[in-house]
Coordinates of C-alpha atoms and ligand atoms in Angstrom, one line a residue:
Chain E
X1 CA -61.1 -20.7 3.5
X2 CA -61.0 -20.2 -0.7
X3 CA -62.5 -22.3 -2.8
X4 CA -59.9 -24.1 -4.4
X5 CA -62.5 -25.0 -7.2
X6 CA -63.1 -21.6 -7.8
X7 CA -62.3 -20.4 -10.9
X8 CA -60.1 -17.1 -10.8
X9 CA -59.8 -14.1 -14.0
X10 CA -56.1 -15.1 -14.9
X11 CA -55.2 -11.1 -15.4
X12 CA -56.2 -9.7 -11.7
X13 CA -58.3 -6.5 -12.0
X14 CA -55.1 -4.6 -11.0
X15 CA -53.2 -6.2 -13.9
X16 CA -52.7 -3.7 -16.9
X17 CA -50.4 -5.7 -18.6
X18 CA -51.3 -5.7 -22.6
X19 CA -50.1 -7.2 -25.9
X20 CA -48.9 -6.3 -28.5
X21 CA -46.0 -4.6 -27.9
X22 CA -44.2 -1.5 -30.2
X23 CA -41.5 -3.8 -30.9
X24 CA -40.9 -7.4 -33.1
X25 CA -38.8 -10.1 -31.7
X26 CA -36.3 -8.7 -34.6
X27 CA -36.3 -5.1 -33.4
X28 CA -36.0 -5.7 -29.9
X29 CA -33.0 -8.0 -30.7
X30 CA -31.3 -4.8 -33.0
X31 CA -32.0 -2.3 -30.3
X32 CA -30.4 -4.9 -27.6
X33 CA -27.6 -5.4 -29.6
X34 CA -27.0 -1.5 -30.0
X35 CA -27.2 -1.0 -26.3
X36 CA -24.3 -3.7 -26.2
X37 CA -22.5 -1.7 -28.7
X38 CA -22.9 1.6 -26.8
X39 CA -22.5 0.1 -23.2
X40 CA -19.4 -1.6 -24.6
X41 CA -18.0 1.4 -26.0
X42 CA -18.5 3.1 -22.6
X43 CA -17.0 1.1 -20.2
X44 CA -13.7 0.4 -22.7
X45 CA -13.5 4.6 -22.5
X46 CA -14.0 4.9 -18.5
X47 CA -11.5 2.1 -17.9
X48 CA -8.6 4.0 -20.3
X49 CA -9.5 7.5 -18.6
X50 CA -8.6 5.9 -15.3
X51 CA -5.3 6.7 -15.7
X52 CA -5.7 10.1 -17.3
X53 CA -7.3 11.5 -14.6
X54 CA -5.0 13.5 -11.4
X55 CA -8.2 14.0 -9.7
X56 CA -8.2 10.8 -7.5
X57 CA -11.7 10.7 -6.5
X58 CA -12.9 11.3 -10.4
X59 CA -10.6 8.2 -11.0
X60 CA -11.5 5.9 -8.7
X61 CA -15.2 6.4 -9.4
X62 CA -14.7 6.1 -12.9
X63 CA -13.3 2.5 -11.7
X64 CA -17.1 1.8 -9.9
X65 CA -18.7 3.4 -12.7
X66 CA -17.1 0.9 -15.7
X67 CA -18.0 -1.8 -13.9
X68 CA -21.3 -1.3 -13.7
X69 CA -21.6 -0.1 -18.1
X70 CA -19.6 -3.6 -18.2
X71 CA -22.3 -5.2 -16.3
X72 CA -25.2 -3.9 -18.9
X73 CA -23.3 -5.7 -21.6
X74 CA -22.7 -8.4 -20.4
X75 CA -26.7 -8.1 -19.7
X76 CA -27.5 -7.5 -23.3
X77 CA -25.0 -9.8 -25.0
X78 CA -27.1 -12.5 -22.8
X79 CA -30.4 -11.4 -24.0
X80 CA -29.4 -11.5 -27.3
X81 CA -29.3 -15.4 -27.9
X82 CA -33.1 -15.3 -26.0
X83 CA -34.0 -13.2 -29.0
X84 CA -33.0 -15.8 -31.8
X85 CA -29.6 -13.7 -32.4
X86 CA -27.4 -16.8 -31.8
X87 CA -24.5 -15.1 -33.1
X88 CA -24.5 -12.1 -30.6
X89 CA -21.5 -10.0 -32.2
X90 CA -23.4 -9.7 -35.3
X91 CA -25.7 -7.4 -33.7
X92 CA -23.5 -6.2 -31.5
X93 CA -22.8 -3.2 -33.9
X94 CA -22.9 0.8 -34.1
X95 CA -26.7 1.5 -35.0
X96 CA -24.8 3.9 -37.7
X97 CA -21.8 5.6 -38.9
X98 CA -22.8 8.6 -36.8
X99 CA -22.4 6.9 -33.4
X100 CA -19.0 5.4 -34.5
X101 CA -18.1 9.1 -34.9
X102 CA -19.4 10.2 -31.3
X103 CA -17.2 7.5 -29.7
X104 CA -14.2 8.8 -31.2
X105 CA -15.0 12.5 -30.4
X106 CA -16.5 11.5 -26.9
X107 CA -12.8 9.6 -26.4
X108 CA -10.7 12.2 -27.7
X109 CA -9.6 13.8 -24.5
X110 CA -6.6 12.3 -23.0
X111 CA -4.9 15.3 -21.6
X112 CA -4.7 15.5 -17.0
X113 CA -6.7 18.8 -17.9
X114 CA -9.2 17.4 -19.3
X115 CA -11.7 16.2 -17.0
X116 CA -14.0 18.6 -17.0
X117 CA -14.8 17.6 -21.3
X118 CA -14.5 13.3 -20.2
X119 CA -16.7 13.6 -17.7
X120 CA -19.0 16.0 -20.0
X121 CA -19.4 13.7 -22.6
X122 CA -20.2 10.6 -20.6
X123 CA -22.8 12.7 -18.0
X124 CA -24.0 15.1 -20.0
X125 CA -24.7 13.5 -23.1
X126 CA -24.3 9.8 -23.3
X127 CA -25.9 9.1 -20.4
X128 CA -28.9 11.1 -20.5
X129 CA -29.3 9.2 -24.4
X130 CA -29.2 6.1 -22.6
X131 CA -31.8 6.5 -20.3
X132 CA -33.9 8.0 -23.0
X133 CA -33.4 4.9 -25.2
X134 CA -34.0 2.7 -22.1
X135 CA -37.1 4.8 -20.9
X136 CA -38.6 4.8 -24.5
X137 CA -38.1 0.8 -24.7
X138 CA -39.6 0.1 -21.3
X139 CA -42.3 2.2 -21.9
X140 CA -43.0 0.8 -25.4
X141 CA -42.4 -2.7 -25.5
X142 CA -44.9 -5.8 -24.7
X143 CA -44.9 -6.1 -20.5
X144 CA -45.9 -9.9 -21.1
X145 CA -43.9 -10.8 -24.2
X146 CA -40.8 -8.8 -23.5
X147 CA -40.7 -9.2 -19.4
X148 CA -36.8 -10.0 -19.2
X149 CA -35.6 -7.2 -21.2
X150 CA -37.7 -4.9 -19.2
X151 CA -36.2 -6.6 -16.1
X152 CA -32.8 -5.7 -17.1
X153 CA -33.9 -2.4 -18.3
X154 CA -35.0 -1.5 -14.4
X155 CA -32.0 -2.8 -13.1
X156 CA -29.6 -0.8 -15.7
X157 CA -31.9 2.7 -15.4
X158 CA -31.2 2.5 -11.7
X159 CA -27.6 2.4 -12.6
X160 CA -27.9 4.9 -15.1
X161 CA -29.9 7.6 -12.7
X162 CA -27.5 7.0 -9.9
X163 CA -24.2 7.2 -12.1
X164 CA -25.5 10.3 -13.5
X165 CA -26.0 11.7 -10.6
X166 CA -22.6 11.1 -9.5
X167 CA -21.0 12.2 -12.5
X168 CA -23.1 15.2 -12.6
X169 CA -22.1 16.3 -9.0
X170 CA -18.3 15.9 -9.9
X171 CA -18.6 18.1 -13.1
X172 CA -20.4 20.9 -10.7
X173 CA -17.4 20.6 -8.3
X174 CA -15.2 21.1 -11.0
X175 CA -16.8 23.7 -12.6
X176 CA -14.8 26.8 -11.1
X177 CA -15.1 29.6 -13.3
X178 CA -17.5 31.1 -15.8
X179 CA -15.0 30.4 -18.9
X180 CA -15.2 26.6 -17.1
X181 CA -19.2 26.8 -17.5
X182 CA -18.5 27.9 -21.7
X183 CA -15.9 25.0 -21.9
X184 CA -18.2 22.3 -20.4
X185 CA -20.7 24.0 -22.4
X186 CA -19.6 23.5 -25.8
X187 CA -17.8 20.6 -25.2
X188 CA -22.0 19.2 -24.5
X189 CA -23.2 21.1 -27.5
X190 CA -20.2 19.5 -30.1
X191 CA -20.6 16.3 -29.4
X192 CA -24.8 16.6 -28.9
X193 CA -24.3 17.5 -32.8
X194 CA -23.2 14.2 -33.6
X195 CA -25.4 12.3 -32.0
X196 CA -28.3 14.3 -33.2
X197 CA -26.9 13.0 -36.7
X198 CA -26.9 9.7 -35.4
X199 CA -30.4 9.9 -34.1
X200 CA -29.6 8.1 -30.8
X201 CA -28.3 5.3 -28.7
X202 CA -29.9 2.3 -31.2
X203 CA -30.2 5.3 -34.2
X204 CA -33.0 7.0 -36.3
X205 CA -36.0 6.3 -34.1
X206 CA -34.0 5.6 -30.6
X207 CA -37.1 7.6 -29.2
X208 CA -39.8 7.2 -31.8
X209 CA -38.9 10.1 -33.6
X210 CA -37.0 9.8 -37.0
X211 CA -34.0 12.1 -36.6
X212 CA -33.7 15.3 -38.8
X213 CA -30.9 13.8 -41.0
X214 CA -32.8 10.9 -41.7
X215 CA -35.6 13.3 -42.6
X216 CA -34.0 14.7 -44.8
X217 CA -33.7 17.8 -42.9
X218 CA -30.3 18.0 -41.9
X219 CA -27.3 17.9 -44.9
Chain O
X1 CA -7.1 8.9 -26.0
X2 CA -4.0 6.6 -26.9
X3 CA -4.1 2.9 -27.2
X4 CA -0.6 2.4 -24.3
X5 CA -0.8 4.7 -21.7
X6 CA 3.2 5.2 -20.4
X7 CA 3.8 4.9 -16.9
X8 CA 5.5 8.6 -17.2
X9 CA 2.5 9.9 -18.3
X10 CA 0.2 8.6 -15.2
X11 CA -2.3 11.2 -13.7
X12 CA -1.5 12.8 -10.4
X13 CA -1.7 15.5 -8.2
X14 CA 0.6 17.5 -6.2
X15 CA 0.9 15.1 -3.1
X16 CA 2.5 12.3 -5.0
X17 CA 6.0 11.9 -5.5
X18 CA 7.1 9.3 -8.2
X19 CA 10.0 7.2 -7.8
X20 CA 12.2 4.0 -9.7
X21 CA 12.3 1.2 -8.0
X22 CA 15.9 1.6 -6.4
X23 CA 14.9 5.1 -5.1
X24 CA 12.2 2.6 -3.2
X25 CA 14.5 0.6 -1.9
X26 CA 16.9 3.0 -0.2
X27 CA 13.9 5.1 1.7
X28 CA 14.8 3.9 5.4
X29 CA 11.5 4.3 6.3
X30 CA 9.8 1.6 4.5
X31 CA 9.1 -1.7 5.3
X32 CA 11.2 -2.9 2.9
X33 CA 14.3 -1.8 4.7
X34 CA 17.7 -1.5 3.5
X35 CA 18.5 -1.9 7.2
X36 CA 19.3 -5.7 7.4
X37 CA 22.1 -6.6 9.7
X38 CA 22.3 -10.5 10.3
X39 CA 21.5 -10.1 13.7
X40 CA 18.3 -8.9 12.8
X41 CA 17.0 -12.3 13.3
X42 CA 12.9 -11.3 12.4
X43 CA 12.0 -8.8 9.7
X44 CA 8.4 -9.7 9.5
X45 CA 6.0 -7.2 10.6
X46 CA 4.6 -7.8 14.2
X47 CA 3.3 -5.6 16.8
X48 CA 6.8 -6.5 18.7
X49 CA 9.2 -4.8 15.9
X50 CA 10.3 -1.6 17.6
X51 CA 9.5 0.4 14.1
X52 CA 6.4 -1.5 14.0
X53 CA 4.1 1.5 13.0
X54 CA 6.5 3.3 10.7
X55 CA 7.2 -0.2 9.0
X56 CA 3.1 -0.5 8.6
X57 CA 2.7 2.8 7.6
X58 CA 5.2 3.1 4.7
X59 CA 4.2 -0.6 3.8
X60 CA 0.1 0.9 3.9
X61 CA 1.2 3.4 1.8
X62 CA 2.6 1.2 -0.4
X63 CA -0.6 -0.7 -0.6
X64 CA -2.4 2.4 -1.5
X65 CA -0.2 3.7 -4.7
X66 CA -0.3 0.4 -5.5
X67 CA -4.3 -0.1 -5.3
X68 CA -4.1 3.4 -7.7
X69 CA -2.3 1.5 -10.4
X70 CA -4.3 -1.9 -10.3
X71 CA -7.3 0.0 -10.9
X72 CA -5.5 2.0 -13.8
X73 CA -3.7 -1.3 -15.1
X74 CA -7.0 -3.3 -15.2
X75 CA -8.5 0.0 -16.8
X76 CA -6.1 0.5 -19.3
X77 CA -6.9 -3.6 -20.7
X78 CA -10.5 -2.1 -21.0
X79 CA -9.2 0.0 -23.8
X80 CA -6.1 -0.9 -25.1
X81 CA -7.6 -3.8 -27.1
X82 CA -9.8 -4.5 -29.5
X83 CA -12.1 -6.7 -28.2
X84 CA -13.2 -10.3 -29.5
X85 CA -9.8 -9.8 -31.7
X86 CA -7.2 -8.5 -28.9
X87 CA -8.9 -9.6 -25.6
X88 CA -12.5 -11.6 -24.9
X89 CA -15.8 -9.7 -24.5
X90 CA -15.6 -11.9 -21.1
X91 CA -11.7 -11.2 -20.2
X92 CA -12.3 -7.4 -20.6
X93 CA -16.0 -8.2 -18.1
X94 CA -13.3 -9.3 -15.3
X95 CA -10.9 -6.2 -15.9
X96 CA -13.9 -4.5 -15.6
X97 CA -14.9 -5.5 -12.2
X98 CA -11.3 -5.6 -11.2
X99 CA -11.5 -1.7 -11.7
X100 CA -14.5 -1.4 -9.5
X101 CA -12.9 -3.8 -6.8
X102 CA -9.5 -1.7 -7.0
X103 CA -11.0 1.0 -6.6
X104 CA -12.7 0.0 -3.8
X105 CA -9.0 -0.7 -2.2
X106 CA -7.9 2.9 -2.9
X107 CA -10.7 3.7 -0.6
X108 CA -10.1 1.2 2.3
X109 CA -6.6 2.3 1.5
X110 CA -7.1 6.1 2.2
X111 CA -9.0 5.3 4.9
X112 CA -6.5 2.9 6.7
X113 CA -3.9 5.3 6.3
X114 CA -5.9 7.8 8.1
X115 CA -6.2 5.6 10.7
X116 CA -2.8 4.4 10.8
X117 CA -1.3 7.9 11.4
X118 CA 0.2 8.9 7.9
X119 CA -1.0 11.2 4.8
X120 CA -0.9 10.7 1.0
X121 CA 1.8 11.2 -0.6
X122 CA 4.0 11.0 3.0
X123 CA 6.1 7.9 1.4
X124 CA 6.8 7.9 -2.4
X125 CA 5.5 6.1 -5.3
X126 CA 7.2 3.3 -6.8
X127 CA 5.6 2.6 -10.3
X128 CA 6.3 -0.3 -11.3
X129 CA 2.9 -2.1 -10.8
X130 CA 1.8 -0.1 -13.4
X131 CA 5.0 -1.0 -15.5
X132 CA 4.0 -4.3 -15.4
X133 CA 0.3 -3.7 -17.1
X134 CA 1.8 -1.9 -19.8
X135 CA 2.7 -5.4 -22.1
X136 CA 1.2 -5.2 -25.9
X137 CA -0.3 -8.9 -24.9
X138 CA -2.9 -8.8 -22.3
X139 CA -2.0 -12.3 -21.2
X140 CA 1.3 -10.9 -20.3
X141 CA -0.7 -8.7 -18.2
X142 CA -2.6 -11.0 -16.6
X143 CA 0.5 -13.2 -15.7
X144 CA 2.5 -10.4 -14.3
X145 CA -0.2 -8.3 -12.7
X146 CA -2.6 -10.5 -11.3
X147 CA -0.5 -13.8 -10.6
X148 CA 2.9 -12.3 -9.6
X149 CA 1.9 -8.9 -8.0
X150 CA -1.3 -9.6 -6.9
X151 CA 0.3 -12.6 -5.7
X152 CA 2.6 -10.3 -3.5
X153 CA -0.4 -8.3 -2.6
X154 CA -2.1 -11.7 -1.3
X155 CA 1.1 -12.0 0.8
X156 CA 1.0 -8.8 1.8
X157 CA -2.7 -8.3 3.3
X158 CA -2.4 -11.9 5.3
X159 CA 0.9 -10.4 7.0
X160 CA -1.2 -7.0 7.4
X161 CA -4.2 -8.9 8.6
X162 CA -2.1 -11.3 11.1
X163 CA -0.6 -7.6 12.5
X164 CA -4.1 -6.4 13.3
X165 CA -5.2 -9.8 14.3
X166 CA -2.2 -9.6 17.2
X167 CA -1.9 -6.1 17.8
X168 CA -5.7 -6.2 18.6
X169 CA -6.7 -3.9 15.2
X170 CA -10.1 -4.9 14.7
X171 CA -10.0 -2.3 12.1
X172 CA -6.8 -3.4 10.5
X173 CA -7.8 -6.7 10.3
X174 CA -11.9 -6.2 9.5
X175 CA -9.8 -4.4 6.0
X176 CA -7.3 -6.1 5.1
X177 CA -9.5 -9.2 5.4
X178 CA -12.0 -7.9 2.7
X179 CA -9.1 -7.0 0.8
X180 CA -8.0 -10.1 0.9
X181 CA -10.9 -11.5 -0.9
X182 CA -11.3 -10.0 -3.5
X183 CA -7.6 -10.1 -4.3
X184 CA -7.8 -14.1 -4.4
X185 CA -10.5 -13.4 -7.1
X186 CA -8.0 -10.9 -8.9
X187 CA -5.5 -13.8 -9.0
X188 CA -7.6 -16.7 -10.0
X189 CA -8.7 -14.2 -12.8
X190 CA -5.3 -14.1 -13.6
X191 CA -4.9 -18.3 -13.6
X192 CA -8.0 -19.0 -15.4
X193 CA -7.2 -16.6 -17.9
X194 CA -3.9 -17.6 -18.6
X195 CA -5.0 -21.2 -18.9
X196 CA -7.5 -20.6 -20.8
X197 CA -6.4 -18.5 -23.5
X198 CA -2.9 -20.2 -24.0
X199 CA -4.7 -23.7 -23.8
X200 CA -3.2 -24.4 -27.7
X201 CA -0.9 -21.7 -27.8
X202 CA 2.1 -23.3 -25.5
X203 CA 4.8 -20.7 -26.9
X204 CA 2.3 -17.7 -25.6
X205 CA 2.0 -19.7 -21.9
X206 CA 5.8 -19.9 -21.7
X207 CA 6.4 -16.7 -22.8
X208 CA 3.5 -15.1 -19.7
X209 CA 4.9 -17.8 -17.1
X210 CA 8.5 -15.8 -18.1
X211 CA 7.2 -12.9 -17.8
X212 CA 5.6 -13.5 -14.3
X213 CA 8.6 -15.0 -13.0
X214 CA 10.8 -11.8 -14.0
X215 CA 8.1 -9.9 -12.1
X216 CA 8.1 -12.3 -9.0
X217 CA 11.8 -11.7 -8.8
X218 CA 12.0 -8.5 -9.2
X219 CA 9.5 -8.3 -6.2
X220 CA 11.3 -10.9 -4.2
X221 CA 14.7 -8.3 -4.3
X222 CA 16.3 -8.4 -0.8
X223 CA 13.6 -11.3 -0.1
X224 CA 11.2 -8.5 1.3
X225 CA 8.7 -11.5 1.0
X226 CA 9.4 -15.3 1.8
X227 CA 8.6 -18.2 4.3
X228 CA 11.4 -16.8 6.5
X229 CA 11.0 -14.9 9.5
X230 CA 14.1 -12.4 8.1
X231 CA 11.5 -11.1 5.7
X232 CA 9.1 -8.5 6.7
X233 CA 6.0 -10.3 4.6
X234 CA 5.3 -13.9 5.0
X235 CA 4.0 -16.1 1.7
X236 CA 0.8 -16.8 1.6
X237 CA 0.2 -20.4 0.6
X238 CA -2.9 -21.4 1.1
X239 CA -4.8 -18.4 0.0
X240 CA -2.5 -18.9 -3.1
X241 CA -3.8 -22.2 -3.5
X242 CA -7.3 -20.9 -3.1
X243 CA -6.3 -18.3 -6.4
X244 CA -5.4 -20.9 -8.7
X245 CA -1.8 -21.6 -7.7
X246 CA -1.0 -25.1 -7.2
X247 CA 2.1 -26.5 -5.1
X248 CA 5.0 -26.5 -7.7
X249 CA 4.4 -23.1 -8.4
X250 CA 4.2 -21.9 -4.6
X251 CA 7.7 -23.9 -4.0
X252 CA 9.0 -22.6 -7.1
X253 CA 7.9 -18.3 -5.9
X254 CA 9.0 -19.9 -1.8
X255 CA 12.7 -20.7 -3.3
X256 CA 13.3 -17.8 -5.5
X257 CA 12.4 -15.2 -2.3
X258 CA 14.6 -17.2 -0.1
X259 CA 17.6 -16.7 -2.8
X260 CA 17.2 -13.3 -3.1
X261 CA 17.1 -13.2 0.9
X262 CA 20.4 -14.7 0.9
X263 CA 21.3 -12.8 -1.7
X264 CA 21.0 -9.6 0.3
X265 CA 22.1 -10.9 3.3
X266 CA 25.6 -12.0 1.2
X267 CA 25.5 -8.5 0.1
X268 CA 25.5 -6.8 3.2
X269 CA 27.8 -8.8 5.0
X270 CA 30.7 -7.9 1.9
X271 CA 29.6 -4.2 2.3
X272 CA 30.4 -4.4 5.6
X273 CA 33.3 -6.2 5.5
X274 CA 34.5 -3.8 2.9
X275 CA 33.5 -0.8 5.2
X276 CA 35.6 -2.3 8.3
Ligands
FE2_301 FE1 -6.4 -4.4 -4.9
FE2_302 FE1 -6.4 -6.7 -7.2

């Protein structure tokens, strides 16, 4: 039987939890509240191209899939009062000017023949920047420190892997001709433009890299 | 994307055929018959009805093309308002899941068509669910959508589940059961929300509790729903009561459908009187 006066090594050898972490209570807390921003923005979109959409399994995933980008914000505007933000709308913002302007481009299509570019610009591009931001935070921030935000950040990847999945199957199916391919093609490339601008989900530095406008290498 | 999606403008394809309301109610093969003689003692849809399956089939397909616009409605409140200054964060987190959940019921839907015998797009589509979600104030939309239709639709699974339950559908009943869950959450959204946003605002309360009853009447024409037998869907109190109803209100929806059943009735009689 173990010594119960023992003394035990409070990190076990297997343990490689560390401190510090990249980010300050302060940056965790913006990058938070930009994920709400984004993951608001995203489930609003899916929820009005419900009725857009003639293809009636595209629509009623869409349904599945805006609850679950409803779910993640309702996760971050939670975690943003743990991280002294008491007044969660305040962060609750566009990281800049240039992510305001992907929402309205990524929104833009309305029309029944459309699909193909809605689904493009959530599975193809906003999604993928999502689980970059989310990958980059989990990877980056404090295991001991920041636990519950890397908690959340499991649960939502998991979303995120498994709704681009999805998505990415239902653009394949749609995909029927070789014009289709150059429409779904530069539909990606437009609106990648503008987020490169915008330097990612939570801005310049989403990913650790400062993005070429902010470098001063893009007009 | 517009802010106000009009119904005309709803996404389909080929199979569906859209109709008014009116052009509903003349299609002989629905549930909701035109086809009510006074000697026609019990409506209601049991096993024992000789156009028993045709009466659950059109009334399943109903259910379906209704599921379709739910999910669409509670979408469409995900966009159409601004949110903290149109419509809570929170409010918009419930039309949110109602989307997942309704789309859920689309699936169940299709699938308990399939197994009831009858394709999409094999009855036609009355619209005007989604009419109802298309108000400028989303507690107008809560009170007609989620108290007053999915009201109905709370009516309409416990008669579908008490037809499985006697006809020995396991799988009807197994369904329409689950259905029937989530749509008492649907409608409790609907209360609590209504409460709870018109809490100082009495004006906006009347003017949703108006609105609802205009959309309970409108679905209680020819009193397909009410506590009578005559009607081919029963009223669901207690699972109402379980949603956020309470007793006044139940009477209040139990008295209008029995009107509008006597209504019809009336009607009939003088159109066949005139006929003779
Ligand atoms: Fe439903
Ligand atoms: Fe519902």
């Amino acid at each position: 039987m173990a010594d119960a006066k023992k003394p035990r090594a409070p990190f076990a050898p297997w343990d490689r939890r560390e401190l510090p972490g990249l980010f300050s209570v302060e940056e965790s807390a913006r990058r938070v509240g930009a994920y709400k921003w984004c993951e608001l923005k995203l489930f609003e979109a899916l929820g009005g191209w419900i009725a857009t959409v003639p293809e009636l399994d595209v629509k009623m995933r869409l349904g599945a899939h805006c609850y679950k980008h409803a779910w993640h914000a309702e996760l971050w505007h939670k975690r943003l009062p743990e991280l002294r933000e008491m007044n969660p709308d305040r962060l609750s913002v566009a990281p800049n000017e240039d992510m305001v302007s992907f929402i309205a481009a990524l929104t833009e299509p309305e029309a029944p023949e459309l699909t193909i570019e809605k689904l493009v610009g959530v599975y193809r591009v906003f999604i993928p920047h999502f689980i970059s931001a989310y990958t980059f935070h989990l990877n980056n921030t404090s295991d001991i420190t920041d636990a519950p935000t890397m908690r959340s950040l499991r649960f939502i990847l998991q979303d995120e892997f498994e709704d681009w999945r999805d998505g990415e199957m239902l653009i394949q199916s749609l995909i029927e001709t070789p014009a289709e391919v150059d429409r779904a093609a530069a539909h990606q490339a437009r609106l990648e433009k503008i987020l490169l601008a915008a330097g990612g989900i939570t801005g310049s530095g989403t990913i650790g890299f400062n993005s070429p406008k902010h470098e001063g290498v893009m007009a | 994307m517009r802010k106000f999606f009009p119904v005309e403008d709803l996404a389909r394809d080929e199979r569906f055929n859209q109709i008014t309301m009116n052009d509903r109610m003349a299609d002989q093969r629905t549930a909701i018959t035109t086809d009510s003689r006074p000697s026609r003692a019990a409506n209601r849809i049991v096993p024992s009805r000789g156009d028993a399956s045709d009466a659950a089939r059109g009334l399943m397909h109903g259910i379906f093309v209704g599921e379709i616009q739910a999910l669409e409605g509670a979408g469409r409140t995900c966009w159409d308002f601004t949110t903290g200054e149109e419509a809570p964060f929170e409010l918009k987190l419930d039309m949110a899941r109602q989307c997942w959940d309704e789309a859920r019921h689309v699936e169940i839907s299709i699938k308990l068509s399939d197994w009831m015998g009858s394709e999409i797009g094999e009855y036609a589509e009355n619209t005007v669910l989604f009419q109802a979600a298309c108000s400028n104030d989303p507690v107008l939309r809560l009170a007609g959508v989620n108290r007053a239709l999915e009201g109905l639709a709370i009516d309409v699974f416990t008669t579908m589940k008490e037809f499985g339950e006697v006809a020995g559908d396991q799988y009807l009943e197994f369904a329409e059961d689950w259905m029937l869950a989530d749509e008492v959450t649907h409608v409790k959204m609907g209360s609590d929300w209504l409460r709870k946003i018109t809490e100082n605002d009495p004006e906006r309360r009347k003017k949703a509790l108006d609105f609802q009853s205009v959309v309970d009447k409108l679905f209680s024409y020819g009193g397909t729903r009410s506590e009578s037998q005559e009607s081919p869907i029963g009223l669901a109190r207690r699972f109402r009561e379980l949603a956020g109803f309470d007793d006044q209100e139940i009477d209040v929806i139990a008295d209008l459908s029995l009107a509008a059943l006597e209504e019809r009735k009336a009607a009939v009689l003088e159109a066949q009187a005139a006929h003779n």
